[in-house]
JSON list of C-alpha atoms in Angstrom, two decimals:
[
{"chain": "A", "resi": 1, "resn": "MET", "atom": "CA", "xyz": [0.00, 0.00, 0.00]},
{"chain": "A", "resi": 2, "resn": "SER", "atom": "CA", "xyz": [1.20, 3.50, -0.70]},
{"chain": "A", "resi": 3, "resn": "THR", "atom": "CA", "xyz": [0.35, 5.75, 2.22]},
{"chain": "A", "resi": 4, "resn": "PRO", "atom": "CA", "xyz": [-1.34, 9.02, 1.32]},
{"chain": "A", "resi": 5, "resn": "VAL", "atom": "CA", "xyz": [0.98, 12.03, 1.36]},
{"chain": "A", "resi": 6, "resn": "SER", "atom": "CA", "xyz": [-1.61, 13.96, 3.32]},
{"chain": "A", "resi": 7, "resn": "PHE", "atom": "CA", "xyz": [-4.90, 13.00, 4.94]},
{"chain": "A", "resi": 8, "resn": "LYS", "atom": "CA", "xyz": [-8.32, 14.40, 4.08]},
{"chain": "A", "resi": 9, "resn": "ALA", "atom": "CA", "xyz": [-8.93, 15.33, 7.73]},
{"chain": "A", "resi": 10, "resn": "ASP", "atom": "CA", "xyz": [-6.80, 15.86, 10.83]},
{"chain": "A", "resi": 11, "resn": "LYS", "atom": "CA", "xyz": [-6.16, 12.11, 11.14]},
{"chain": "A", "resi": 12, "resn": "PRO", "atom": "CA", "xyz": [-6.20, 9.13, 8.77]},
{"chain": "A", "resi": 13, "resn": "SER", "atom": "CA", "xyz": [-9.54, 7.57, 7.90]},
{"chain": "A", "resi": 14, "resn": "VAL", "atom": "CA", "xyz": [-10.10, 3.95, 6.90]},
{"chain": "A", "resi": 15, "resn": "LEU", "atom": "CA", "xyz": [-13.28, 2.37, 5.57]},
{"chain": "A", "resi": 16, "resn": "PHE", "atom": "CA", "xyz": [-13.43, -1.42, 5.83]},
{"chain": "A", "resi": 17, "resn": "VAL", "atom": "CA", "xyz": [-15.73, -3.17, 3.33]},
{"chain": "A", "resi": 18, "resn": "CYS", "atom": "CA", "xyz": [-16.92, -6.76, 2.89]},
{"chain": "A", "resi": 19, "resn": "VAL", "atom": "CA", "xyz": [-20.04, -8.15, 1.26]},
{"chain": "A", "resi": 20, "resn": "LYS", "atom": "CA", "xyz": [-22.52, -8.37, 4.17]},
{"chain": "A", "resi": 21, "resn": "ASN", "atom": "CA", "xyz": [-20.85, -5.96, 6.64]},
{"chain": "A", "resi": 22, "resn": "GLY", "atom": "CA", "xyz": [-21.66, -8.49, 9.32]},
{"chain": "A", "resi": 23, "resn": "GLY", "atom": "CA", "xyz": [-18.32, -10.20, 9.83]},
{"chain": "A", "resi": 24, "resn": "LYS", "atom": "CA", "xyz": [-14.89, -9.31, 8.49]},
{"chain": "A", "resi": 25, "resn": "SER", "atom": "CA", "xyz": [-15.38, -5.58, 7.90]},
{"chain": "A", "resi": 26, "resn": "GLN", "atom": "CA", "xyz": [-17.05, -5.15, 11.30]},
{"chain": "A", "resi": 27, "resn": "MET", "atom": "CA", "xyz": [-14.20, -7.11, 12.89]},
{"chain": "A", "resi": 28, "resn": "ALA", "atom": "CA", "xyz": [-11.57, -4.99, 11.13]},
{"chain": "A", "resi": 29, "resn": "ALA", "atom": "CA", "xyz": [-13.18, -1.70, 12.18]},
{"chain": "A", "resi": 30, "resn": "GLY", "atom": "CA", "xyz": [-13.58, -2.88, 15.77]},
{"chain": "A", "resi": 31, "resn": "LEU", "atom": "CA", "xyz": [-10.00, -4.11, 15.94]},
{"chain": "A", "resi": 32, "resn": "MET", "atom": "CA", "xyz": [-8.66, -0.90, 14.39]},
{"chain": "A", "resi": 33, "resn": "ASP", "atom": "CA", "xyz": [-10.57, 1.11, 16.99]},
{"chain": "A", "resi": 34, "resn": "LYS", "atom": "CA", "xyz": [-8.93, -1.01, 19.71]},
{"chain": "A", "resi": 35, "resn": "VAL", "atom": "CA", "xyz": [-5.42, -0.75, 18.22]},
{"chain": "A", "resi": 36, "resn": "ALA", "atom": "CA", "xyz": [-5.59, 2.89, 17.12]},
{"chain": "A", "resi": 37, "resn": "GLY", "atom": "CA", "xyz": [-7.73, 4.50, 19.79]},
{"chain": "A", "resi": 38, "resn": "GLU", "atom": "CA", "xyz": [-8.41, 8.04, 18.63]},
{"chain": "A", "resi": 39, "resn": "SER", "atom": "CA", "xyz": [-5.50, 8.16, 16.14]},
{"chain": "A", "resi": 40, "resn": "VAL", "atom": "CA", "xyz": [-7.47, 6.74, 13.17]},
{"chain": "A", "resi": 41, "resn": "THR", "atom": "CA", "xyz": [-11.08, 7.27, 12.11]},
{"chain": "A", "resi": 42, "resn": "THR", "atom": "CA", "xyz": [-12.74, 3.98, 11.14]},
{"chain": "A", "resi": 43, "resn": "ALA", "atom": "CA", "xyz": [-15.97, 2.92, 9.53]},
{"chain": "A", "resi": 44, "resn": "SER", "atom": "CA", "xyz": [-17.32, -0.22, 7.91]},
{"chain": "A", "resi": 45, "resn": "ALA", "atom": "CA", "xyz": [-19.86, -1.00, 5.24]},
{"chain": "A", "resi": 46, "resn": "GLY", "atom": "CA", "xyz": [-20.99, -3.76, 2.89]},
{"chain": "A", "resi": 47, "resn": "SER", "atom": "CA", "xyz": [-21.53, -4.10, -0.84]},
{"chain": "A", "resi": 48, "resn": "LYS", "atom": "CA", "xyz": [-24.67, -6.19, -0.14]},
{"chain": "A", "resi": 49, "resn": "PRO", "atom": "CA", "xyz": [-25.24, -5.76, 3.60]},
{"chain": "A", "resi": 50, "resn": "GLY", "atom": "CA", "xyz": [-26.97, -8.38, 5.67]},
{"chain": "A", "resi": 51, "resn": "SER", "atom": "CA", "xyz": [-29.38, -7.76, 8.52]},
{"chain": "A", "resi": 52, "resn": "ALA", "atom": "CA", "xyz": [-27.14, -8.35, 11.57]},
{"chain": "A", "resi": 53, "resn": "VAL", "atom": "CA", "xyz": [-23.60, -8.72, 12.84]},
{"chain": "A", "resi": 54, "resn": "ASN", "atom": "CA", "xyz": [-22.38, -12.32, 12.72]},
{"chain": "A", "resi": 55, "resn": "ASP", "atom": "CA", "xyz": [-22.72, -13.84, 16.22]},
{"chain": "A", "resi": 56, "resn": "LEU", "atom": "CA", "xyz": [-19.39, -15.68, 16.05]},
{"chain": "A", "resi": 57, "resn": "SER", "atom": "CA", "xyz": [-17.62, -12.51, 14.87]},
{"chain": "A", "resi": 58, "resn": "ALA", "atom": "CA", "xyz": [-19.01, -10.62, 17.86]},
{"chain": "A", "resi": 59, "resn": "GLN", "atom": "CA", "xyz": [-18.11, -13.48, 20.21]},
{"chain": "A", "resi": 60, "resn": "VAL", "atom": "CA", "xyz": [-14.44, -13.70, 19.18]},
{"chain": "A", "resi": 61, "resn": "LEU", "atom": "CA", "xyz": [-14.06, -9.91, 19.34]},
{"chain": "A", "resi": 62, "resn": "ALA", "atom": "CA", "xyz": [-15.53, -9.90, 22.84]},
{"chain": "A", "resi": 63, "resn": "GLU", "atom": "CA", "xyz": [-12.71, -12.30, 23.80]},
{"chain": "A", "resi": 64, "resn": "VAL", "atom": "CA", "xyz": [-10.22, -9.50, 23.06]},
{"chain": "A", "resi": 65, "resn": "GLY", "atom": "CA", "xyz": [-12.27, -6.69, 24.59]},
{"chain": "A", "resi": 66, "resn": "VAL", "atom": "CA", "xyz": [-14.09, -5.36, 21.51]},
{"chain": "A", "resi": 67, "resn": "ASP", "atom": "CA", "xyz": [-17.89, -5.05, 21.49]},
{"chain": "A", "resi": 68, "resn": "ILE", "atom": "CA", "xyz": [-19.62, -4.92, 18.08]},
{"chain": "A", "resi": 69, "resn": "THR", "atom": "CA", "xyz": [-22.94, -6.37, 19.25]},
{"chain": "A", "resi": 70, "resn": "GLN", "atom": "CA", "xyz": [-24.79, -3.05, 18.77]},
{"chain": "A", "resi": 71, "resn": "ASN", "atom": "CA", "xyz": [-23.42, -2.44, 15.26]},
{"chain": "A", "resi": 72, "resn": "VAL", "atom": "CA", "xyz": [-25.80, -2.63, 12.31]},
{"chain": "A", "resi": 73, "resn": "PRO", "atom": "CA", "xyz": [-24.67, -3.61, 8.78]},
{"chain": "A", "resi": 74, "resn": "ARG", "atom": "CA", "xyz": [-25.01, -0.80, 6.26]},
{"chain": "A", "resi": 75, "resn": "HIS", "atom": "CA", "xyz": [-24.51, -0.25, 2.54]},
{"chain": "A", "resi": 76, "resn": "ILE", "atom": "CA", "xyz": [-21.36, 1.46, 1.28]},
{"chain": "A", "resi": 77, "resn": "THR", "atom": "CA", "xyz": [-21.89, 4.88, -0.25]},
{"chain": "A", "resi": 78, "resn": "ALA", "atom": "CA", "xyz": [-19.80, 7.09, -2.53]},
{"chain": "A", "resi": 79, "resn": "GLU", "atom": "CA", "xyz": [-19.70, 9.61, 0.34]},
{"chain": "A", "resi": 80, "resn": "ASP", "atom": "CA", "xyz": [-18.18, 6.96, 2.65]},
{"chain": "A", "resi": 81, "resn": "GLN", "atom": "CA", "xyz": [-15.45, 6.40, 0.11]},
{"chain": "A", "resi": 82, "resn": "GLN", "atom": "CA", "xyz": [-14.85, 10.10, -0.54]},
{"chain": "A", "resi": 83, "resn": "GLN", "atom": "CA", "xyz": [-14.34, 10.73, 3.18]},
{"chain": "A", "resi": 84, "resn": "ALA", "atom": "CA", "xyz": [-11.89, 7.83, 3.58]},
{"chain": "A", "resi": 85, "resn": "ASP", "atom": "CA", "xyz": [-8.18, 8.07, 2.87]},
{"chain": "A", "resi": 86, "resn": "LEU", "atom": "CA", "xyz": [-8.12, 4.30, 2.37]},
{"chain": "A", "resi": 87, "resn": "VAL", "atom": "CA", "xyz": [-10.81, 1.74, 1.60]},
{"chain": "A", "resi": 88, "resn": "VAL", "atom": "CA", "xyz": [-9.82, -1.78, 2.63]},
{"chain": "A", "resi": 89, "resn": "ILE", "atom": "CA", "xyz": [-11.87, -4.47, 0.89]},
{"chain": "A", "resi": 90, "resn": "LEU", "atom": "CA", "xyz": [-11.84, -7.74, 2.82]},
{"chain": "A", "resi": 91, "resn": "GLY", "atom": "CA", "xyz": [-12.07, -10.92, 0.78]},
{"chain": "A", "resi": 92, "resn": "PRO", "atom": "CA", "xyz": [-12.42, -11.52, -2.95]},
{"chain": "A", "resi": 93, "resn": "GLU", "atom": "CA", "xyz": [-16.22, -11.32, -3.14]},
{"chain": "A", "resi": 94, "resn": "ALA", "atom": "CA", "xyz": [-16.94, -7.65, -2.34]},
{"chain": "A", "resi": 95, "resn": "GLN", "atom": "CA", "xyz": [-17.03, -5.36, -5.34]},
{"chain": "A", "resi": 96, "resn": "VAL", "atom": "CA", "xyz": [-16.66, -1.61, -4.96]},
{"chain": "A", "resi": 97, "resn": "ASP", "atom": "CA", "xyz": [-16.91, 1.14, -7.57]},
{"chain": "A", "resi": 98, "resn": "GLU", "atom": "CA", "xyz": [-13.81, 3.18, -6.79]},
{"chain": "A", "resi": 99, "resn": "VAL", "atom": "CA", "xyz": [-13.97, 6.95, -6.39]},
{"chain": "A", "resi": 100, "resn": "GLU", "atom": "CA", "xyz": [-11.19, 9.30, -7.40]},
{"chain": "A", "resi": 101, "resn": "GLY", "atom": "CA", "xyz": [-8.96, 10.60, -4.63]},
{"chain": "A", "resi": 102, "resn": "THR", "atom": "CA", "xyz": [-9.25, 7.55, -2.39]},
{"chain": "A", "resi": 103, "resn": "LEU", "atom": "CA", "xyz": [-6.75, 4.70, -2.13]},
{"chain": "A", "resi": 104, "resn": "TYR", "atom": "CA", "xyz": [-7.99, 1.10, -2.28]},
{"chain": "A", "resi": 105, "resn": "GLU", "atom": "CA", "xyz": [-6.47, -2.10, -0.97]},
{"chain": "A", "resi": 106, "resn": "ARG", "atom": "CA", "xyz": [-7.83, -5.65, -0.95]},
{"chain": "A", "resi": 107, "resn": "TRP", "atom": "CA", "xyz": [-7.05, -8.04, 1.88]},
{"chain": "A", "resi": 108, "resn": "ASN", "atom": "CA", "xyz": [-7.50, -11.69, 0.95]},
{"chain": "A", "resi": 109, "resn": "THR", "atom": "CA", "xyz": [-7.81, -12.83, 4.53]},
{"chain": "A", "resi": 110, "resn": "ASP", "atom": "CA", "xyz": [-7.22, -16.31, 5.87]},
{"chain": "A", "resi": 111, "resn": "GLU", "atom": "CA", "xyz": [-10.13, -18.66, 5.18]},
{"chain": "A", "resi": 112, "resn": "PRO", "atom": "CA", "xyz": [-9.78, -21.54, 7.67]},
{"chain": "A", "resi": 113, "resn": "SER", "atom": "CA", "xyz": [-12.88, -23.28, 6.30]},
{"chain": "A", "resi": 114, "resn": "ASP", "atom": "CA", "xyz": [-10.76, -24.12, 3.23]},
{"chain": "A", "resi": 115, "resn": "ARG", "atom": "CA", "xyz": [-8.75, -26.29, 5.64]},
{"chain": "A", "resi": 116, "resn": "GLY", "atom": "CA", "xyz": [-11.81, -27.82, 7.30]},
{"chain": "A", "resi": 117, "resn": "ILE", "atom": "CA", "xyz": [-11.76, -25.47, 10.29]},
{"chain": "A", "resi": 118, "resn": "ASP", "atom": "CA", "xyz": [-15.22, -24.09, 11.11]},
{"chain": "A", "resi": 119, "resn": "GLY", "atom": "CA", "xyz": [-17.21, -22.49, 13.90]},
{"chain": "A", "resi": 120, "resn": "ILE", "atom": "CA", "xyz": [-15.57, -20.54, 16.70]},
{"chain": "A", "resi": 121, "resn": "ASP", "atom": "CA", "xyz": [-12.11, -21.89, 15.85]},
{"chain": "A", "resi": 122, "resn": "ARG", "atom": "CA", "xyz": [-12.47, -20.55, 12.31]},
{"chain": "A", "resi": 123, "resn": "MET", "atom": "CA", "xyz": [-13.52, -17.11, 13.54]},
{"chain": "A", "resi": 124, "resn": "ARG", "atom": "CA", "xyz": [-10.62, -16.89, 15.99]},
{"chain": "A", "resi": 125, "resn": "LEU", "atom": "CA", "xyz": [-8.17, -17.52, 13.14]},
{"chain": "A", "resi": 126, "resn": "VAL", "atom": "CA", "xyz": [-9.92, -14.93, 10.96]},
{"chain": "A", "resi": 127, "resn": "ARG", "atom": "CA", "xyz": [-9.82, -12.44, 13.86]},
{"chain": "A", "resi": 128, "resn": "ASP", "atom": "CA", "xyz": [-6.12, -13.05, 14.45]},
{"chain": "A", "resi": 129, "resn": "ASP", "atom": "CA", "xyz": [-5.33, -12.58, 10.75]},
{"chain": "A", "resi": 130, "resn": "ILE", "atom": "CA", "xyz": [-7.30, -9.33, 10.62]},
{"chain": "A", "resi": 131, "resn": "LEU", "atom": "CA", "xyz": [-5.73, -8.11, 13.86]},
{"chain": "A", "resi": 132, "resn": "GLU", "atom": "CA", "xyz": [-2.24, -8.65, 12.44]},
{"chain": "A", "resi": 133, "resn": "ARG", "atom": "CA", "xyz": [-3.15, -6.74, 9.26]},
{"chain": "A", "resi": 134, "resn": "VAL", "atom": "CA", "xyz": [-4.87, -3.91, 11.18]},
{"chain": "A", "resi": 135, "resn": "THR", "atom": "CA", "xyz": [-1.88, -3.51, 13.48]},
{"chain": "A", "resi": 136, "resn": "ALA", "atom": "CA", "xyz": [0.49, -3.25, 10.51]},
{"chain": "A", "resi": 137, "resn": "LEU", "atom": "CA", "xyz": [-1.84, -0.79, 8.77]},
{"chain": "A", "resi": 138, "resn": "HIS", "atom": "CA", "xyz": [-2.05, 1.36, 11.89]},
{"chain": "A", "resi": 139, "resn": "THR", "atom": "CA", "xyz": [1.74, 1.51, 12.03]},
{"chain": "A", "resi": 140, "resn": "THR", "atom": "CA", "xyz": [1.88, 2.51, 8.36]},
{"chain": "A", "resi": 141, "resn": "LEU", "atom": "CA", "xyz": [-0.75, 5.22, 8.78]},
{"chain": "A", "resi": 142, "resn": "THR", "atom": "CA", "xyz": [0.71, 6.77, 11.92]},
{"chain": "A", "resi": 143, "resn": "THR", "atom": "CA", "xyz": [4.45, 6.51, 11.25]},
{"chain": "A", "resi": 144, "resn": "ARG", "atom": "CA", "xyz": [5.66, 9.43, 9.19]}
]
């Protein structure tokens, strides 16, 4: 990723996107909030949002002190993208019409179910992969 030379606001802004905005993008935003505190503005959205946050996603985040149980999936908008310095698309399925002036990056996150790992164990591995990526991104965005 090439870090923006300057940010659109007083601090970097990241929009995390997945298809349903019920799992990976919600996890990424929650984990970035935990890692970054007030140093990065975060949001999440979906290309085809579902109706609720994934229960297992919320459960594994609660294990590390992040509460996303009150979050509601929402549809990505052009305004969301225009306000973000970086849009991170999680997984290969989500499709986003890019807007000029915003950087885009796709994270093909670990998919433990491809190895026969499902349920809570799967979600913990997904969480840990996203946490590692979010931590590295935070460092990139805040180290100048």
